[in-house]
Amino acid sequence: MCAQELRKRAHDLDVTVWVGKSGIDAVVDELGDQLRDRDLVKVKFLRSARGGTTTEELAAELADRVDAEVFETRGHTAVMLR
């Protein structure tokens, strides 16, 4: 599937994983489960999760933990691809 098709699919996705004050540890298992069921998952990083880090840094760390890649980030939302 080409990047343009993935981008269109990602745009239409609803956020299904929210990262809050508990951090990425709290969502690793849930995100892993969702990525087993479908190839794209949209993740929202709430202000309480970000602290002094950027959305890109958090998304990259979370992607590493679930063996996925960050397809794109926009604002405080990231799309994970497996």
Tab-separated table of N, CA and C in Angstrom, residues 3-40:
chain	number	residue	atom	x	y	z
A	3	ALA	N	2.099	5.269	0.406
A	3	ALA	CA	2.020	6.228	1.519
A	3	ALA	C	0.774	7.101	1.427
A	4	GLN	N	0.388	7.465	0.221
A	4	GLN	CA	-0.796	8.325	0.056
A	4	GLN	C	-2.064	7.600	0.523
A	5	GLU	N	-2.194	6.320	0.188
A	5	GLU	CA	-3.357	5.543	0.634
A	5	GLU	C	-3.357	5.396	2.148
A	6	LEU	N	-2.171	5.127	2.720
A	6	LEU	CA	-2.077	5.017	4.178
A	6	LEU	C	-2.439	6.327	4.854
A	7	ARG	N	-1.974	7.432	4.292
A	7	ARG	CA	-2.262	8.745	4.870
A	7	ARG	C	-3.767	9.020	4.869
A	8	LYS	N	-4.443	8.645	3.794
A	8	LYS	CA	-5.891	8.832	3.717
A	8	LYS	C	-6.600	7.967	4.761
A	9	ARG	N	-6.170	6.717	4.873
A	9	ARG	CA	-6.767	5.838	5.892
A	9	ARG	C	-6.519	6.376	7.292
A	10	ALA	N	-5.303	6.872	7.542
A	10	ALA	CA	-4.958	7.402	8.859
A	10	ALA	C	-5.814	8.614	9.194
A	11	HIS	N	-6.073	9.452	8.196
A	11	HIS	CA	-6.871	10.649	8.423
A	11	HIS	C	-8.272	10.303	8.908
A	12	ASP	N	-8.839	9.231	8.372
A	12	ASP	CA	-10.198	8.837	8.711
A	12	ASP	C	-10.299	8.025	10.000
A	13	LEU	N	-9.159	7.641	10.577
A	13	LEU	CA	-9.164	6.849	11.816
A	13	LEU	C	-9.583	7.684	13.016
A	14	ASP	N	-10.259	7.035	13.947
A	14	ASP	CA	-10.514	7.650	15.255
A	14	ASP	C	-9.363	7.280	16.179
A	15	VAL	N	-9.095	8.143	17.160
A	15	VAL	CA	-8.097	7.836	18.182
A	15	VAL	C	-8.640	6.694	19.039
A	16	THR	N	-7.839	5.639	19.203
A	16	THR	CA	-8.285	4.512	20.030
A	16	THR	C	-7.369	4.277	21.223
A	17	VAL	N	-6.235	4.990	21.288
A	17	VAL	CA	-5.325	4.865	22.426
A	17	VAL	C	-4.981	6.278	22.904
A	18	TRP	N	-5.200	6.519	24.183
A	18	TRP	CA	-4.853	7.806	24.793
A	18	TRP	C	-3.759	7.586	25.807
A	19	VAL	N	-2.689	8.370	25.711
A	19	VAL	CA	-1.588	8.298	26.664
A	19	VAL	C	-1.745	9.490	27.604
A	20	GLY	N	-1.931	9.189	28.898
A	20	GLY	CA	-2.155	10.237	29.892
A	20	GLY	C	-1.047	10.277	30.914
A	21	LYS	N	-1.420	10.660	32.134
A	21	LYS	CA	-0.405	10.866	33.176
A	21	LYS	C	0.305	9.580	33.588
A	22	SER	N	-0.279	8.423	33.285
A	22	SER	CA	0.380	7.150	33.606
A	22	SER	C	1.510	6.839	32.632
A	23	GLY	N	1.581	7.597	31.539
A	23	GLY	CA	2.675	7.430	30.584
A	23	GLY	C	2.454	6.279	29.624
A	24	ILE	N	3.508	6.014	28.841
A	24	ILE	CA	3.366	4.995	27.800
A	24	ILE	C	3.337	3.575	28.352
A	25	ASP	N	3.891	3.371	29.559
A	25	ASP	CA	3.862	2.023	30.149
A	25	ASP	C	2.438	1.492	30.242
A	26	ALA	N	1.494	2.386	30.525
A	26	ALA	CA	0.111	1.981	30.749
A	26	ALA	C	-0.597	1.538	29.461
A	27	VAL	N	-0.059	1.900	28.286
A	27	VAL	CA	-0.765	1.597	27.044
A	27	VAL	C	-0.028	0.617	26.129
A	28	VAL	N	1.148	0.159	26.517
A	28	VAL	CA	1.935	-0.729	25.653
A	28	VAL	C	1.148	-1.976	25.275
A	29	ASP	N	0.555	-2.650	26.249
A	29	ASP	CA	-0.178	-3.895	25.959
A	29	ASP	C	-1.394	-3.628	25.076
A	30	GLU	N	-2.140	-2.574	25.395
A	30	GLU	CA	-3.339	-2.244	24.616
A	30	GLU	C	-2.982	-1.916	23.166
A	31	LEU	N	-1.953	-1.117	22.972
A	31	LEU	CA	-1.536	-0.754	21.620
A	31	LEU	C	-1.059	-1.994	20.858
A	32	GLY	N	-0.303	-2.841	21.531
A	32	GLY	CA	0.152	-4.082	20.897
A	32	GLY	C	-1.014	-4.940	20.440
A	33	ASP	N	-2.044	-5.047	21.288
A	33	ASP	CA	-3.241	-5.820	20.926
A	33	ASP	C	-3.936	-5.218	19.713
A	34	GLN	N	-4.081	-3.900	19.712
A	34	GLN	CA	-4.765	-3.245	18.599
A	34	GLN	C	-3.977	-3.396	17.296
A	35	LEU	N	-2.651	-3.325	17.374
A	35	LEU	CA	-1.827	-3.473	16.174
A	35	LEU	C	-1.856	-4.903	15.632
A	36	ARG	N	-2.162	-5.872	16.488
A	36	ARG	CA	-2.329	-7.249	15.999
A	36	ARG	C	-3.608	-7.372	15.166
A	37	ASP	N	-4.632	-6.589	15.548
A	37	ASP	CA	-5.925	-6.654	14.857
A	37	ASP	C	-5.967	-5.819	13.577
A	38	ARG	N	-5.234	-4.715	13.536
A	38	ARG	CA	-5.220	-3.858	12.344
A	38	ARG	C	-3.857	-3.200	12.208
A	39	ASP	N	-3.554	-2.738	11.010
A	39	ASP	CA	-2.200	-2.248	10.751
A	39	ASP	C	-1.965	-0.793	11.155
A	40	LEU	N	-3.007	0.020	11.264
A	40	LEU	CA	-2.854	1.428	11.657
A	40	LEU	C	-3.636	1.707	12.932
